[in-house]
mmCIF file of C-alpha atoms in Angstrom:
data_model
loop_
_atom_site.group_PDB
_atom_site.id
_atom_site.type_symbol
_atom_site.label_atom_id
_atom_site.label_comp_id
_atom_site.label_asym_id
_atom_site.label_seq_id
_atom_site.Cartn_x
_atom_site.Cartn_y
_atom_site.Cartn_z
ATOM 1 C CA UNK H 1 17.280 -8.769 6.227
ATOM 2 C CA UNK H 2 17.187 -5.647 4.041
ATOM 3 C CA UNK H 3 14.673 -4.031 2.232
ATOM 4 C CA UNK H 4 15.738 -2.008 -0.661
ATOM 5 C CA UNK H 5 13.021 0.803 -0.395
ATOM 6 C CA UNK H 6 11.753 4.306 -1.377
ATOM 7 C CA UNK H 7 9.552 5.529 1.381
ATOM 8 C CA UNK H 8 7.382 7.254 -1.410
ATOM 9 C CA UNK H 9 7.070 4.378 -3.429
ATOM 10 C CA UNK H 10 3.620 2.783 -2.637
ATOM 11 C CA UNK H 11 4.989 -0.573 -3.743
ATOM 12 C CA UNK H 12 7.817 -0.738 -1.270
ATOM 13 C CA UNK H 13 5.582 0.846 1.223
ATOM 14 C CA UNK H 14 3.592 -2.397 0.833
ATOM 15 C CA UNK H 15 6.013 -4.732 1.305
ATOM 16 C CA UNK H 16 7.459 -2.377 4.576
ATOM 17 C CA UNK H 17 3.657 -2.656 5.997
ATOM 18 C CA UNK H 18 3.814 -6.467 5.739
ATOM 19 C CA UNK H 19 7.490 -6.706 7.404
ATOM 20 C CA UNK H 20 6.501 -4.751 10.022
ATOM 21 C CA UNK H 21 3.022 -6.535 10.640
ATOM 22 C CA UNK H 22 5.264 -9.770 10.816
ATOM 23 C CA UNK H 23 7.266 -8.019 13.335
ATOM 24 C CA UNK H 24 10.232 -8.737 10.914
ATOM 25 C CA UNK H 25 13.328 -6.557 11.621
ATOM 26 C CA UNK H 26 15.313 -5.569 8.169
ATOM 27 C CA UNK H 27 17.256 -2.636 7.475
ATOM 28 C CA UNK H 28 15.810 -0.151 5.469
ATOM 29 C CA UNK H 29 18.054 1.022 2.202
ATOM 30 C CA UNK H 30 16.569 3.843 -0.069
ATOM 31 C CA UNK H 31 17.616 2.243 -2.997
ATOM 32 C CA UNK H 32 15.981 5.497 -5.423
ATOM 33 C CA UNK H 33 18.741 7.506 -3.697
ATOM 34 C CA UNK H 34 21.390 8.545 -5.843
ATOM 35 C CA UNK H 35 23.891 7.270 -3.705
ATOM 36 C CA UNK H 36 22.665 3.947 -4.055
ATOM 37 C CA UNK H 37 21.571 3.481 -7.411
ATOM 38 C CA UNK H 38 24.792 0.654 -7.916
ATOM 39 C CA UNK H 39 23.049 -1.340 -5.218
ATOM 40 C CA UNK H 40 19.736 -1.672 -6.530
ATOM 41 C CA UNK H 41 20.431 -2.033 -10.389
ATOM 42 C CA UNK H 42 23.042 -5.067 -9.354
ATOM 43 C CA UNK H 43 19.526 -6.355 -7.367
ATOM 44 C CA UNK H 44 16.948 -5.462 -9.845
ATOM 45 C CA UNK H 45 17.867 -4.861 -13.668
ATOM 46 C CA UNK H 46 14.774 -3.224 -13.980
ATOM 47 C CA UNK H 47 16.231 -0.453 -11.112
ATOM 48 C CA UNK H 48 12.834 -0.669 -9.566
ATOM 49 C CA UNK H 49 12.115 -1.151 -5.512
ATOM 50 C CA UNK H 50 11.290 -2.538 -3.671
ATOM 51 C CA UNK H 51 14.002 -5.620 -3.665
ATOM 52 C CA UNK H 52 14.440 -7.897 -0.588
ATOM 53 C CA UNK H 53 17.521 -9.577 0.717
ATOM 54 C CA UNK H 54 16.979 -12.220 2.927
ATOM 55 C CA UNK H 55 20.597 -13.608 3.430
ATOM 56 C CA UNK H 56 21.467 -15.216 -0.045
ATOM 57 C CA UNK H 57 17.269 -14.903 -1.095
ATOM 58 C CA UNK H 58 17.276 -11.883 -3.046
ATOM 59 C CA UNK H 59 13.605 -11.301 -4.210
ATOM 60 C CA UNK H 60 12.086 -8.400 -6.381
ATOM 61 C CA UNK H 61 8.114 -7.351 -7.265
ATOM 62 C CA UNK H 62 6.282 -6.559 -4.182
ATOM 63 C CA UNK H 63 4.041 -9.264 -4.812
ATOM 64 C CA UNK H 64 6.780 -11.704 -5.334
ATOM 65 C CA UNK H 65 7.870 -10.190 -1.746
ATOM 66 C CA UNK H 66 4.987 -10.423 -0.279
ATOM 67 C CA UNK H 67 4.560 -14.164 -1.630
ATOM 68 C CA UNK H 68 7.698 -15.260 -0.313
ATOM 69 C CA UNK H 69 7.374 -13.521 3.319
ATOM 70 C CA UNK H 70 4.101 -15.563 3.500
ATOM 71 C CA UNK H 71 5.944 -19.067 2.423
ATOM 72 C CA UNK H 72 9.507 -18.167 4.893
ATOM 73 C CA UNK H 73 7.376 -16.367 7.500
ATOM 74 C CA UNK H 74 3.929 -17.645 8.098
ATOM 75 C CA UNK H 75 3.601 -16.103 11.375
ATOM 76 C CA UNK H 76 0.837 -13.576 11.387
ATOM 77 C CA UNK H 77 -0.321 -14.946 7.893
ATOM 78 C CA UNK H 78 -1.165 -11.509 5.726
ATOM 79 C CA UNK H 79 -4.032 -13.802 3.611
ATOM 80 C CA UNK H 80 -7.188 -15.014 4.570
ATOM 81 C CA UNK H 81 -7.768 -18.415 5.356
ATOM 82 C CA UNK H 82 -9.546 -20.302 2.306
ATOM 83 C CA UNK H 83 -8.873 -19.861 -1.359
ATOM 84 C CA UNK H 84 -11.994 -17.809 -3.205
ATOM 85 C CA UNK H 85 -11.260 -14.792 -0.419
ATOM 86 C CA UNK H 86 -7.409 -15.202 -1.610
ATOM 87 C CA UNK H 87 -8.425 -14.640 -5.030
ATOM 88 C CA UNK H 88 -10.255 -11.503 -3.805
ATOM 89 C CA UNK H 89 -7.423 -10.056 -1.907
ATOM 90 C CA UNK H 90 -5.028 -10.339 -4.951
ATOM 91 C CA UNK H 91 -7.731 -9.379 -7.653
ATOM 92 C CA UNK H 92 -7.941 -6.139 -5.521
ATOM 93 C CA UNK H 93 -4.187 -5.475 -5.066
ATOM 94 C CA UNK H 94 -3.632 -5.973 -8.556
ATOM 95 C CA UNK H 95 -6.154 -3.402 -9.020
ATOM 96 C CA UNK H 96 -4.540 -1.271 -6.907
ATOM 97 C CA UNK H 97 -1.160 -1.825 -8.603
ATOM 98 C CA UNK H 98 -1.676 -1.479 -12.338
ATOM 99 C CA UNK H 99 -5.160 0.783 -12.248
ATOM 100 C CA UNK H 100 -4.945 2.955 -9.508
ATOM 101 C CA UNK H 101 -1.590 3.801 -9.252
ATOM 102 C CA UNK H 102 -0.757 4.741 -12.821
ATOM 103 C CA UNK H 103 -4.135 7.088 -12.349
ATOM 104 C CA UNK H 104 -2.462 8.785 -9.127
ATOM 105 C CA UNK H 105 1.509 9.112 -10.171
ATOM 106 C CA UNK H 106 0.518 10.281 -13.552
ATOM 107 C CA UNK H 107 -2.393 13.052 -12.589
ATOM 108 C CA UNK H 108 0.891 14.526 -9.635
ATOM 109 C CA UNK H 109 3.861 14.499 -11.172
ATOM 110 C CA UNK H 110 3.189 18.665 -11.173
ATOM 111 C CA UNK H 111 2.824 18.109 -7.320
ATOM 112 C CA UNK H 112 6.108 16.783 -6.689
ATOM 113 C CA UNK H 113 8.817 16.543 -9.193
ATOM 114 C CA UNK H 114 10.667 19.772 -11.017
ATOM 115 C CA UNK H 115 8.496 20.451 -13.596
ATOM 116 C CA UNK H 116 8.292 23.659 -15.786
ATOM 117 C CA UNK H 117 4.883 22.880 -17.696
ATOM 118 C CA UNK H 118 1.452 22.694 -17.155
ATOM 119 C CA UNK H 119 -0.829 19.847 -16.586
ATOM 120 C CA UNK H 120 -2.393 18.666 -19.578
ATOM 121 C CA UNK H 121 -6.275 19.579 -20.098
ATOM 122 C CA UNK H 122 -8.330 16.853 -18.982
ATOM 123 C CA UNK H 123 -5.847 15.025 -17.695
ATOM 124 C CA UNK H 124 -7.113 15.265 -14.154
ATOM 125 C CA UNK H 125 -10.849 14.936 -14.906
ATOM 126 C CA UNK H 126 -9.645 11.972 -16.777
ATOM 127 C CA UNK H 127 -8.013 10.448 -13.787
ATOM 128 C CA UNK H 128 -11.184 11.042 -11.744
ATOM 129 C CA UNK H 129 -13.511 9.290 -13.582
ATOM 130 C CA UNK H 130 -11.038 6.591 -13.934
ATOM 131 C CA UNK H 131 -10.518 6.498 -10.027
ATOM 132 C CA UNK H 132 -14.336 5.849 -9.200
ATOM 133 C CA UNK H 133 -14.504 3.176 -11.460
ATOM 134 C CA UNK H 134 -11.568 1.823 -9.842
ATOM 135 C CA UNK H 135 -13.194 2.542 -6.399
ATOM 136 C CA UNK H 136 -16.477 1.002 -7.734
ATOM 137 C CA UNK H 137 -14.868 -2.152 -8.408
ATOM 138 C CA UNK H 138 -12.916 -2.308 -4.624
ATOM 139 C CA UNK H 139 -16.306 -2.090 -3.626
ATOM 140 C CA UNK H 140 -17.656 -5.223 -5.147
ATOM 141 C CA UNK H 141 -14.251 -7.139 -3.784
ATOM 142 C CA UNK H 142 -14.451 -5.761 -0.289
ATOM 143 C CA UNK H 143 -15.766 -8.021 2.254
ATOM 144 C CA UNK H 144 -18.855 -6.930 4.101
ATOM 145 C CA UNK H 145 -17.845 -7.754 7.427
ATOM 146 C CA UNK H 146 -14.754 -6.922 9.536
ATOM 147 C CA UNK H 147 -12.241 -3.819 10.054
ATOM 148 C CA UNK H 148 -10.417 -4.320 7.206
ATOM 149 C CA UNK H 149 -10.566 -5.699 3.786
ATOM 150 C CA UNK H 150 -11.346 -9.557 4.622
ATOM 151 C CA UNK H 151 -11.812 -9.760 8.623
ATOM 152 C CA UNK H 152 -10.649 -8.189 11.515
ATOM 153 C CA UNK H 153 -6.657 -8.202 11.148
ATOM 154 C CA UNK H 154 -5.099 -6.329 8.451
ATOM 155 C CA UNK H 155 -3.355 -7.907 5.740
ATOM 156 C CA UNK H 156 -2.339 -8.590 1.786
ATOM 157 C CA UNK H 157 -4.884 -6.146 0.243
ATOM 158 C CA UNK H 158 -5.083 -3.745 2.545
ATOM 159 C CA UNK H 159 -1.270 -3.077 2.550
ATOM 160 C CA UNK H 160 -1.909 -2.560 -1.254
ATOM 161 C CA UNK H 161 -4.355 -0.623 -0.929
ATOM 162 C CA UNK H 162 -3.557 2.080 1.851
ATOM 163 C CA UNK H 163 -0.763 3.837 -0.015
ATOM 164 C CA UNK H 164 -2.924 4.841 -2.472
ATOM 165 C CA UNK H 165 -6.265 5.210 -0.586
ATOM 166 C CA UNK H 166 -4.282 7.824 1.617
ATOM 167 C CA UNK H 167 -2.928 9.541 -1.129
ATOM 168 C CA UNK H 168 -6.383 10.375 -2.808
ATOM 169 C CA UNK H 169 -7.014 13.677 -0.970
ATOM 170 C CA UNK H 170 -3.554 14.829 -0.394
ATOM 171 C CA UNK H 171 -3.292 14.583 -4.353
ATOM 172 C CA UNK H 172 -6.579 16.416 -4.958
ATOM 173 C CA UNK H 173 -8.751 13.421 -6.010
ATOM 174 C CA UNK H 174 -11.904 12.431 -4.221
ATOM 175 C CA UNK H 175 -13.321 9.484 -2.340
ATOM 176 C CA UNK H 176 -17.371 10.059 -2.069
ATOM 177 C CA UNK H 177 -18.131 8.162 0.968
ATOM 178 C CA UNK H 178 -21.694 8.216 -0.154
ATOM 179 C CA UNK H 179 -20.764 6.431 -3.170
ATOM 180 C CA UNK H 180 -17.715 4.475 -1.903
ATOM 181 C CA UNK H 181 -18.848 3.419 1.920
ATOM 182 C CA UNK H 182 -17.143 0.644 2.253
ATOM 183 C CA UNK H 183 -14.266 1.916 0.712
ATOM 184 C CA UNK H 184 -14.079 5.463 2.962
ATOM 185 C CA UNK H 185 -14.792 3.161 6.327
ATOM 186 C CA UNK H 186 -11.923 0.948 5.795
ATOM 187 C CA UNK H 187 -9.736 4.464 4.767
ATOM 188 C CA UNK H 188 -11.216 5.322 8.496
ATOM 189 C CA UNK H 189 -9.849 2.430 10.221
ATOM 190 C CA UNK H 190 -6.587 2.112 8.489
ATOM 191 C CA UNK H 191 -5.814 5.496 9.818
ATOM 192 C CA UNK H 192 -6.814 5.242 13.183
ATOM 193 C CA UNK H 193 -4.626 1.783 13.186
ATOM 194 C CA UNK H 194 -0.982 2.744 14.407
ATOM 195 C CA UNK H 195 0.312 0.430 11.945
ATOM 196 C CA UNK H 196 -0.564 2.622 9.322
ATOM 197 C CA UNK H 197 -0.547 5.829 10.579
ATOM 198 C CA UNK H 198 3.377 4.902 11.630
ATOM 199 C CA UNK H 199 3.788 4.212 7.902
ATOM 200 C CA UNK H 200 2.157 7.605 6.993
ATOM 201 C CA UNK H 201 4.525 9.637 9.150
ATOM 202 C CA UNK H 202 7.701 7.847 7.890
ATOM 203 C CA UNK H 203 6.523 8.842 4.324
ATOM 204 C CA UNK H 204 5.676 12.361 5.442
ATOM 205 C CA UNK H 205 9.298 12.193 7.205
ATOM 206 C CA UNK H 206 11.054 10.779 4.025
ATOM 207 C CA UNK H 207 9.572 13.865 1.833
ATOM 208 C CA UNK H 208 10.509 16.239 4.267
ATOM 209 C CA UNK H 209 14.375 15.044 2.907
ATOM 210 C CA UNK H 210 13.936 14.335 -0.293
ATOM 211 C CA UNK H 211 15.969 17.077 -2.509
ATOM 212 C CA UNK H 212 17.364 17.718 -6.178
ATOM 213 C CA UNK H 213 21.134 16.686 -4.390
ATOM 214 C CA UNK H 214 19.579 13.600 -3.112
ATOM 215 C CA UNK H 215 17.230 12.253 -5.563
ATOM 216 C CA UNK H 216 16.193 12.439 -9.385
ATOM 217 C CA UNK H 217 13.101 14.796 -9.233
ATOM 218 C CA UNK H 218 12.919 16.716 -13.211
ATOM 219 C CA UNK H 219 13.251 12.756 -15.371
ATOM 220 C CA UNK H 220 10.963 10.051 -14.670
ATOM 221 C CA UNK H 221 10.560 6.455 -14.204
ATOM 222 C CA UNK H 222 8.153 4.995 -16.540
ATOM 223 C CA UNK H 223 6.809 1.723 -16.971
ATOM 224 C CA UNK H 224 4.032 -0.181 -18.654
ATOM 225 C CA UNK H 225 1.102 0.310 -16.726
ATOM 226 C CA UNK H 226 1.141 3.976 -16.465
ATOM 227 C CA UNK H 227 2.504 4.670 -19.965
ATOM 228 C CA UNK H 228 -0.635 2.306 -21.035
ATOM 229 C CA UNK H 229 -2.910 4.665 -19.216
ATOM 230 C CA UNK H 230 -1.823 8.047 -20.588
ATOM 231 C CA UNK H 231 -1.843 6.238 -24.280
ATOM 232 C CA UNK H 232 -5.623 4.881 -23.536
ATOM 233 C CA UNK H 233 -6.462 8.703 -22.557
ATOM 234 C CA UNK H 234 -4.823 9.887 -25.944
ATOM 235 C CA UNK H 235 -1.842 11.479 -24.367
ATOM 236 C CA UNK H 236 0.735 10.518 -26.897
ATOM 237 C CA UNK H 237 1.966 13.933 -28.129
ATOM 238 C CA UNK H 238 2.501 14.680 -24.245
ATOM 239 C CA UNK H 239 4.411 11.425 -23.475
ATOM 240 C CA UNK H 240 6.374 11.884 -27.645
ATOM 241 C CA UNK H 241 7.705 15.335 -25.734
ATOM 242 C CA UNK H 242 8.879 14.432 -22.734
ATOM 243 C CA UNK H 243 10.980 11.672 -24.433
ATOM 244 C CA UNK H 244 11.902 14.297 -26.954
ATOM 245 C CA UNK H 245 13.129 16.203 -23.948
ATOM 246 C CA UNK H 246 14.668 13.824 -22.003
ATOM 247 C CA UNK H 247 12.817 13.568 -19.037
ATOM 248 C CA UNK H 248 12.213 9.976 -19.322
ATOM 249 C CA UNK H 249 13.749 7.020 -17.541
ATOM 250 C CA UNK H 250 13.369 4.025 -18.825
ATOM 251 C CA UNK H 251 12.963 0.381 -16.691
ATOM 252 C CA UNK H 252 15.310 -1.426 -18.981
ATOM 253 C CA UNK H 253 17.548 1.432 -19.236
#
């Protein structure tokens, strides 16, 4: 099996979590790497990860992935048992994957690609309010009982969810545990759980390496969600210059 991957990507990062929950060996390919862009356009012609190749399965999305991992692997079953908590764990991942995370790769792009402009005003006070109404809602979904999102195992949702819930303070957003509590305890456990604190340090490894020779860091990949967020903010002359000045890469490119 191999995973075409970006260790920074919090969608691949996902789909890595539930692999190695499975205890599923795959190679890892960083299919973002310039070396390897061939590879992952030939799997994906939206040049997206993560992609999956299970002998002649090849399967993108990470929900997709995660779907069929569940249906060829049931071992260690990533969803809970009966069909209304299901619901719950993929209303909250989609959350996660079309509300939070256009709100946390928009608001850092001046944290880690080349960029030689400011941050837009409001922009981050924007994503903040946007955040805890996010957070509000995982609150609502969470299940009161258990370590982790729906029992004591981890699984589905909280493999969506702990890319992004670890990423809040390194990217200068906030989590109010007063506010949040149920939100900031399962934060707690995740990272005092070696399954995610092993897939903290391989990010934290994989940035360490990650240079201008290696990777595309000044143009980047947009696609609906997050474009849809910075137009609902009233962003458009922002997003009209950076396609003006070619610093945009397109999914159907």
């Amino acid at each position: 099996m191999q995973l075409i991957t970006n260790w920074f990507s919090p969608f691949a990062r996902k789909v890595g979590l539930a692999l190695d929950y499975k205890g599923i060996a795959y190679e890892a390919i960083d299919g973002l790497e310039n070396a390897n862009h061939a590879l992952l356009w030939r799997l994906n012609s939206r040049g997206e990860v993560p992609a999956l190749i299970d002998g002649k399965v090849v399967v993108s999305n990470s929900s997709h992935i995660l779907a069929y991992l569940e249906d060829a692997y049931p071992e260690r079953s990533i969803l809970p048992r009966d069909a209304a908590t299901r619901a719950q764990a993929r209303a909250l991942e989609r959350l996660f994957d079309t509300r939070v995370d256009p709100i946390l790769v928009n608001c850092s792009l001046w944290k880690w690609s080349k960029r030689d402009d400011n941050v837009p005003e409001g922009l981050r006070e924007a994503g903040q309010r946007d955040l805890d109404s996010a957070l509000a809602e995982t609150e609502t979904l969470l299940a009161s009982k258990g370590a982790f999102s729906f029992g004591d195992t981890p699984g589905l949702a909280d493999f969506a969810l702990w890319p992004h819930l670890a990423a809040i303070k390194p990217l200068g957003f906030r989590l109010d545990a007063s506010r949040f509590e149920r939100t900031a305890a399962l934060l707690a456990c995740m990272k005092a759980t070696t399954l995610f604190s092993d897939d903290a340090q391989r990010t934290r490894s994989f940035l360490k390496t990650m240079t201008t020779d290696t990777h595309e860091m000044t143009k980047i990949a947009w696609r609906g969600d997050r474009i849809e967020w910075l137009l609902a903010r009233g962003y458009h002359d922002w997003l009209l210059h950076e396609i003006r000045s070619d610093r945009v890469i397109w999914p159907m490119s």
